[in-house]
Coordinates of N, CA and C and ligand atoms in Angstrom, one line a residue:
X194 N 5.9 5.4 -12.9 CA 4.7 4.5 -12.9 C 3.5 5.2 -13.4
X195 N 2.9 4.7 -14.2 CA 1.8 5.3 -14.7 C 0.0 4.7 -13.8
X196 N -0.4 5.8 -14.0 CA -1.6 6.3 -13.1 C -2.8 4.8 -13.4
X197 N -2.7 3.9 -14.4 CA -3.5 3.0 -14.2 C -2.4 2.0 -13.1
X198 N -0.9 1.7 -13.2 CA -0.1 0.8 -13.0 C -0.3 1.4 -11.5
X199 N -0.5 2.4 -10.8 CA -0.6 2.8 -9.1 C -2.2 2.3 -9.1
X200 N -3.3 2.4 -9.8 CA -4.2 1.7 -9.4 C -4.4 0.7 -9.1
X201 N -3.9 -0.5 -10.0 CA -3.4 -1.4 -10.4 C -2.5 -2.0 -8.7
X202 N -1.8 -1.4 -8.6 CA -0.8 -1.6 -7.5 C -1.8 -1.8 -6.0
X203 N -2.6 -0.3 -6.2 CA -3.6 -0.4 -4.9 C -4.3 -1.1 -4.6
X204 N -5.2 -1.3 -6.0 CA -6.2 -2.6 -5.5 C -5.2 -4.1 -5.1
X205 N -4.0 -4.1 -5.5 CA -3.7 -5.6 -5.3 C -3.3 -5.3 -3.3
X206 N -2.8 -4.2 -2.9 CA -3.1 -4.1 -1.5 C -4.2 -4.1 -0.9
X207 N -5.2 -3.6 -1.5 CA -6.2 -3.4 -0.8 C -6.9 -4.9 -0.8
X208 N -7.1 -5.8 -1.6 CA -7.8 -7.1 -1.9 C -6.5 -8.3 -0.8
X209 N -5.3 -7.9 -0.5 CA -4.8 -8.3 0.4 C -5.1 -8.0 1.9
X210 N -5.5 -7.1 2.0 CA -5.5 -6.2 3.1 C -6.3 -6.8 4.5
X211 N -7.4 -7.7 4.0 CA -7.6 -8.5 5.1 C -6.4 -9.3 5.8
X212 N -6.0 -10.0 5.0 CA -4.5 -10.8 5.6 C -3.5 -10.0 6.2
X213 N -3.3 -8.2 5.1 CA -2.2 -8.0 5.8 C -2.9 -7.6 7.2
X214 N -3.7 -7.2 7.3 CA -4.3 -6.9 9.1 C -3.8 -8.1 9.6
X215 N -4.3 -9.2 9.7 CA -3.7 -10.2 10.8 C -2.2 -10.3 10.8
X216 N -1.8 -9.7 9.5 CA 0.1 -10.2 9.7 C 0.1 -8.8 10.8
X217 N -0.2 -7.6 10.4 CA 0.2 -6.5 11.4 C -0.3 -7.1 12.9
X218 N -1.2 -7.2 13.1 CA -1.7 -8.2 14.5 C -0.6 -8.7 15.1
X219 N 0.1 -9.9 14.4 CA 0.8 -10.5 14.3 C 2.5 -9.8 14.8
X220 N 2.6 -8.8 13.9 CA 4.0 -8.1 14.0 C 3.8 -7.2 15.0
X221 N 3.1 -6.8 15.5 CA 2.4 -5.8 16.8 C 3.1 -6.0 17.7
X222 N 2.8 -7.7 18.0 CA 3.0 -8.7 19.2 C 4.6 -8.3 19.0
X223 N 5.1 -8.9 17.6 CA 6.6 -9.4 17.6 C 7.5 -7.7 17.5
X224 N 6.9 -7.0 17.7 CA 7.5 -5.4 18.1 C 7.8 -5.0 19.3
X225 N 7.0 -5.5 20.1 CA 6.5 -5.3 21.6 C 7.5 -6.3 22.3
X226 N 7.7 -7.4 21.5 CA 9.0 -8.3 21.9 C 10.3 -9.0 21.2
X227 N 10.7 -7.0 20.9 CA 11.7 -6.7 20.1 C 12.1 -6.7 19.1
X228 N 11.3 -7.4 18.2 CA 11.4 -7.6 17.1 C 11.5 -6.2 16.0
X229 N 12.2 -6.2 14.9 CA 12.6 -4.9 14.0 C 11.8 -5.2 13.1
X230 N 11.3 -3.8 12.2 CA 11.0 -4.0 10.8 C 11.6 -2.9 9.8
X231 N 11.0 -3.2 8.6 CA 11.9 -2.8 7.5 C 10.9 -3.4 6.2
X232 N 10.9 -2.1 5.0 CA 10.4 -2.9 3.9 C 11.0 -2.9 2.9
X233 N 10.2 -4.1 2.6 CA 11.7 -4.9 1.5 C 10.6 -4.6 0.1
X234 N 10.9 -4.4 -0.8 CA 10.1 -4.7 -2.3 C 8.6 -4.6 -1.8
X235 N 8.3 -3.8 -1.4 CA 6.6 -3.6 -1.0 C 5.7 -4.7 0.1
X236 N 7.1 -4.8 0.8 CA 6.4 -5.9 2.1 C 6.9 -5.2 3.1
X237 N 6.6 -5.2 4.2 CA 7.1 -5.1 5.5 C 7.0 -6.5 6.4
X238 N 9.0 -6.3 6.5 CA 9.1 -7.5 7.1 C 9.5 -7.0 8.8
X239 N 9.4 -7.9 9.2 CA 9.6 -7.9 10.8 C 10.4 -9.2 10.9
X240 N 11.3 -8.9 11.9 CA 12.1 -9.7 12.2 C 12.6 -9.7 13.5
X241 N 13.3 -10.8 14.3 CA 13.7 -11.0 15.1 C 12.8 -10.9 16.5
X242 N 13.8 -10.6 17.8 CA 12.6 -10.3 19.2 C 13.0 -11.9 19.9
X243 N 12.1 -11.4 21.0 CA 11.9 -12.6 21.9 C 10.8 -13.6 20.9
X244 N 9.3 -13.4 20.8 CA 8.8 -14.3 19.8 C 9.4 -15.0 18.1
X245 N 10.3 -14.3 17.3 CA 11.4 -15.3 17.3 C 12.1 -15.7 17.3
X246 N 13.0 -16.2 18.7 CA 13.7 -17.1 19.0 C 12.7 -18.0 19.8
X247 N 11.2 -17.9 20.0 CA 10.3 -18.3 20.7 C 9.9 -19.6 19.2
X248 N 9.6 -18.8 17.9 CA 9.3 -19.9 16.7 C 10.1 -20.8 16.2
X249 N 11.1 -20.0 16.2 CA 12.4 -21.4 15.7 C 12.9 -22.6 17.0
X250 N 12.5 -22.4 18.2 CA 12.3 -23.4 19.4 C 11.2 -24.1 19.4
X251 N 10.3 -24.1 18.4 CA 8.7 -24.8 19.0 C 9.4 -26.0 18.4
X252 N 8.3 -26.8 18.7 CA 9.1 -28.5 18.6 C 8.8 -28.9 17.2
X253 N 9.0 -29.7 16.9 CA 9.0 -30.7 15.4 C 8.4 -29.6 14.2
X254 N 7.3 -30.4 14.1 CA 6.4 -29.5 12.6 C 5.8 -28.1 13.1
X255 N 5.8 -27.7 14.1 CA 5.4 -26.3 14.7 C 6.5 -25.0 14.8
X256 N 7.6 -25.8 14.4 CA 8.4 -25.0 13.9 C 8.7 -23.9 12.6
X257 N 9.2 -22.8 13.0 CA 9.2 -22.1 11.5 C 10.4 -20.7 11.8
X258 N 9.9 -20.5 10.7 CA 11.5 -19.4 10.3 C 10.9 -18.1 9.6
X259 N 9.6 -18.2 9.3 CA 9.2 -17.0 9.0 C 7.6 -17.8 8.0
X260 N 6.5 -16.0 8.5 CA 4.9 -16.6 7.9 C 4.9 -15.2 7.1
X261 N 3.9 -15.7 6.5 CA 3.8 -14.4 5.6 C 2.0 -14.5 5.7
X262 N 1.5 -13.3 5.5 CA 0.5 -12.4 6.3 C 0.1 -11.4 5.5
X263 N -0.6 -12.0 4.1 CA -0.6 -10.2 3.0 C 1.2 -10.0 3.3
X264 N 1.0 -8.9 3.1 CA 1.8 -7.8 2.6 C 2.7 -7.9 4.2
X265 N 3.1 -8.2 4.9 CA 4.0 -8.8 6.1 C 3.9 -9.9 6.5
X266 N 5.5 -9.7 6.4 CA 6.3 -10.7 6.6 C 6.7 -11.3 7.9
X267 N 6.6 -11.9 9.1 CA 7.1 -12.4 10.2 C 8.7 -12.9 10.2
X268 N 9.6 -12.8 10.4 CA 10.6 -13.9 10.7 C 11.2 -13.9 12.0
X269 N 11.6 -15.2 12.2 CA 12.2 -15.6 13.8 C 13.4 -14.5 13.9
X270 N 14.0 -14.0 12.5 CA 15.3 -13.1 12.7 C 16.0 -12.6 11.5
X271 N 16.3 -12.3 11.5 CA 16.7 -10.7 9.9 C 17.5 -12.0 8.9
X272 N 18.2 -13.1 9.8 CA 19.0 -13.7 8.7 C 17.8 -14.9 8.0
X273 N 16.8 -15.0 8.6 CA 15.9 -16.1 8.1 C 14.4 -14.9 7.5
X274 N 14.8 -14.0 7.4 CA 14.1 -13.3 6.5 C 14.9 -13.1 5.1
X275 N 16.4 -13.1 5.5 CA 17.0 -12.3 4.0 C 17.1 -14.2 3.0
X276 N 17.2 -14.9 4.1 CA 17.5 -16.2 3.7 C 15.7 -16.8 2.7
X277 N 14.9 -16.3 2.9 CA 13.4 -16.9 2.8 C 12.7 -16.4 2.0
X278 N 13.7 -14.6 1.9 CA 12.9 -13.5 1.4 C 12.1 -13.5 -0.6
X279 N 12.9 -14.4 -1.0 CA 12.5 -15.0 -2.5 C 11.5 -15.6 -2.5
X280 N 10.9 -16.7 -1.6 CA 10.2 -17.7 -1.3 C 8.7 -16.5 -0.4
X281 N 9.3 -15.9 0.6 CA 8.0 -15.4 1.2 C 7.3 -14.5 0.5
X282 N 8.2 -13.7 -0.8 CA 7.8 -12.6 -1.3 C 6.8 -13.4 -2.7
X283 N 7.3 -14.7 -3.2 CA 5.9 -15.7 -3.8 C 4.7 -15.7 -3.2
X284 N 4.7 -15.7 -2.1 CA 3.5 -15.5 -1.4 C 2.5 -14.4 -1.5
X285 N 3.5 -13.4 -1.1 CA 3.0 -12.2 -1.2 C 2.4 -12.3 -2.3
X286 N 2.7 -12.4 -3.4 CA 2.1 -12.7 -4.8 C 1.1 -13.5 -4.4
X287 N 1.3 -14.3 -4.3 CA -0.1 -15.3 -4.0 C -1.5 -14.7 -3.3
X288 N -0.8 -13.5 -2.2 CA -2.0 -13.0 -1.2 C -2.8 -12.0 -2.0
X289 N -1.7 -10.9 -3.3 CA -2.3 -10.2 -3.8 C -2.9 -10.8 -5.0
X290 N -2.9 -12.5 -5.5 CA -4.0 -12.7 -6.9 C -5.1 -13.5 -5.8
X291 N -4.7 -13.9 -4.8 CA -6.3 -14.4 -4.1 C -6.9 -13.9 -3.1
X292 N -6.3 -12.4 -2.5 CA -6.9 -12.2 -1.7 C -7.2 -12.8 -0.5
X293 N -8.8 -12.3 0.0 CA -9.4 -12.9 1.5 C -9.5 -14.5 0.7
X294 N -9.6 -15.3 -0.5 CA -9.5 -16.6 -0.8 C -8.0 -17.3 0.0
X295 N -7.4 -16.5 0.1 CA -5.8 -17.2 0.0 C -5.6 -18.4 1.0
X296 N -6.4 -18.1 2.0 CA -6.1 -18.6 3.8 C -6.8 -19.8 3.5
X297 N -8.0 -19.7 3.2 CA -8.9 -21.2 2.9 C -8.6 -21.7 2.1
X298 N -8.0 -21.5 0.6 CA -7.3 -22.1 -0.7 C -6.2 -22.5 0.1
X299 N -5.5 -22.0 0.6 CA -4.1 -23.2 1.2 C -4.3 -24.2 2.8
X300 N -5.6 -23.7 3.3 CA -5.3 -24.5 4.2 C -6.6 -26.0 3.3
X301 N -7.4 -25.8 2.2 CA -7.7 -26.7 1.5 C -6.8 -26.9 0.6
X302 N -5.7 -26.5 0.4 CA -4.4 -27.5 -0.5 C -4.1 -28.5 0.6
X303 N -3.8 -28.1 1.8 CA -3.2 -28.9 2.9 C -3.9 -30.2 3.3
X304 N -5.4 -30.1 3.1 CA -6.1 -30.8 3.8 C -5.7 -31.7 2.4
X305 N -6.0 -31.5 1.3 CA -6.6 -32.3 0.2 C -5.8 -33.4 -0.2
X306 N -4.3 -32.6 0.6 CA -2.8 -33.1 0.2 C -2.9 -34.7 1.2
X307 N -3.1 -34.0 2.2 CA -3.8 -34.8 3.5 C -4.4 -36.1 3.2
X308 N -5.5 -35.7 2.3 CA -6.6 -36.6 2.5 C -5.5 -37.6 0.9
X309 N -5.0 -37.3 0.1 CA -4.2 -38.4 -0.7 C -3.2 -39.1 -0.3
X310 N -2.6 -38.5 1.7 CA -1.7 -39.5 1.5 C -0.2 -38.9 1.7
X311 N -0.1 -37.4 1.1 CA 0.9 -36.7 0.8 C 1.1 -35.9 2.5
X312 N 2.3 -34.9 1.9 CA 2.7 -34.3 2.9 C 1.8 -32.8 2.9
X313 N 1.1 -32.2 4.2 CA 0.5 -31.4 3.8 C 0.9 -29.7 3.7
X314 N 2.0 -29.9 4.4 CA 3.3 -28.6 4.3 C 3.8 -28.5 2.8
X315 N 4.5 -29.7 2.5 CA 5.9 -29.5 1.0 C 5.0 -29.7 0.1
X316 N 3.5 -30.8 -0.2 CA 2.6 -30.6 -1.0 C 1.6 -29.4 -1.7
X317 N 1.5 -28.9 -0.6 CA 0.7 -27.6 -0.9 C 1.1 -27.2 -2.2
X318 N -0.5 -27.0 -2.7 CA 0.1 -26.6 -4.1 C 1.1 -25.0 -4.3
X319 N 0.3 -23.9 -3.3 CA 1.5 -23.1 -2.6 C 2.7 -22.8 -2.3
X320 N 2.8 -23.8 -1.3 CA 4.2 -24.2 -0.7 C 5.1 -24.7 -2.5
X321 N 4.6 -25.3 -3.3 CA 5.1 -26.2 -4.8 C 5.5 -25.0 -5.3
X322 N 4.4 -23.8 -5.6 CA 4.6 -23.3 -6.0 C 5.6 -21.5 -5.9
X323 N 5.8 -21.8 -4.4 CA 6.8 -20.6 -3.6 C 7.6 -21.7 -4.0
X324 N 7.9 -22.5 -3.2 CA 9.9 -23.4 -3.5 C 9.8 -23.4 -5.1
X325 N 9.1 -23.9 -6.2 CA 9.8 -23.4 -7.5 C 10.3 -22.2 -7.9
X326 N 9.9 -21.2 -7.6 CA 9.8 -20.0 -7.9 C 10.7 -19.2 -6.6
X327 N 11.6 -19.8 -6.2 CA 12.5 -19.2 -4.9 C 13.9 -19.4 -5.1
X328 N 14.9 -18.6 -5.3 CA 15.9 -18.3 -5.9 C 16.8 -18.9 -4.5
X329 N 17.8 -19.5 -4.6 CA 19.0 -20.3 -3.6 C 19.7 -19.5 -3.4
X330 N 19.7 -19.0 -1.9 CA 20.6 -17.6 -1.3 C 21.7 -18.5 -0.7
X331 N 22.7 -18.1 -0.7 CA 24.3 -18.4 -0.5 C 24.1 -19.0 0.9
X332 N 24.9 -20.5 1.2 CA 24.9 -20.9 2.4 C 24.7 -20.1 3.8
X333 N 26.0 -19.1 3.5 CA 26.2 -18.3 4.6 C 24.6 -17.8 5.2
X334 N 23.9 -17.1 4.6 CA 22.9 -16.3 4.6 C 21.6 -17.5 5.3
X335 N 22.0 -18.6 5.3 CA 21.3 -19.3 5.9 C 21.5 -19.5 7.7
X336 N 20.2 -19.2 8.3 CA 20.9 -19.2 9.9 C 20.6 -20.2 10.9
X337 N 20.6 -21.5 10.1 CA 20.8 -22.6 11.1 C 21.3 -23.7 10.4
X338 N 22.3 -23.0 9.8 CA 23.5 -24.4 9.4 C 22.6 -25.4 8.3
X339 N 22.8 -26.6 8.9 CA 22.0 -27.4 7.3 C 20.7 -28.1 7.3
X340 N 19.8 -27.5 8.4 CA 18.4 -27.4 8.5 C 17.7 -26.5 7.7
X341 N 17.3 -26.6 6.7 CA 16.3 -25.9 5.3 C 15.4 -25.6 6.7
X342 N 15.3 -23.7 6.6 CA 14.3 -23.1 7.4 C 13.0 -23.7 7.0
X343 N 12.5 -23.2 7.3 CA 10.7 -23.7 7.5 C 9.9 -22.0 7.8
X344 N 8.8 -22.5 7.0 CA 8.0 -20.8 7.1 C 6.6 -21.3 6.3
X345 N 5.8 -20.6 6.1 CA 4.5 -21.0 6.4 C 4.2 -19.8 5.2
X346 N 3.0 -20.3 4.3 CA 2.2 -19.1 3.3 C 1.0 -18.6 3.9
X347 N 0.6 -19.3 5.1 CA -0.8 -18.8 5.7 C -0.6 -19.1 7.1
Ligands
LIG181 ZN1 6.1 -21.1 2.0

């Protein structure tokens, strides 16, 4: 890697770095209640624990399978990280071209999606733009049968 391309690399951490603080916040908690980590392709993902089997139990639309946080990754559990990991790692992308923008840019996709009528989860321009760009991991690798996990960009 050449010395502009690690520059290059740092600033896109560092212009994420607000987010990834709350994802670490975030994975602190889910460490403390057992949860593992590991990094995958320049993310640190966390997985499993008591808080998620705590996320994949919340009821209806409060449900999720893994958030992404900058540069970490949350998931309820290692097989809905490896299952998501295409889709959460778009994000990541997403956190390092917008930065501290990323959180208010998607929670005004949501709203906007909202205010047309649409769905404000599968609408997001976000959310459109992680599922096109998320490669189909083998049934198996999926960990709750024929419920499409659910997971969050912000
Ligand atoms: Zn997503």
């Amino acid at each position: 890697m050449t010395s502009a391309a690690k520059a290059a690399r740092s600033l896109r951490y560092l212009w994420a770095l607000p987010n990834s603080a709350l994802g670490a916040m975030l994975g602190i908690v889910a460490l403390a209640c057992g949860a593992r980590a590991r990094i995958v392709d320049g993310a640190l993902e966390i997985g499993g624990g008591r808080l998620g089997t705590l996320a994949s139990r919340l009821p209806g639309s409060r449900r999720f399978s893994a958030i992404t946080l900058g540069h970490v990754i949350v998931g309820a559990s290692d097989a809905s990280l490896d299952a998501l990991r295409s889709h959460e790692h778009v994000h990541v992308r997403q956190y390092e071209r917008w930065g501290p923008l990323f959180l208010p840019l998607y929670l005004g996709s949501s709203l906007l999606q909202l205010a047309r009528g649409r769905r404000p989860y599968r609408d997001n321009r976000f959310e459109r733009d992680a599922y096109a760009s998320t490669v189909r991991q083998p049934p198996r690798a999926r960990h709750d049968g024929d419920r499409a996990p659910r997971h969050e960009g912000g």
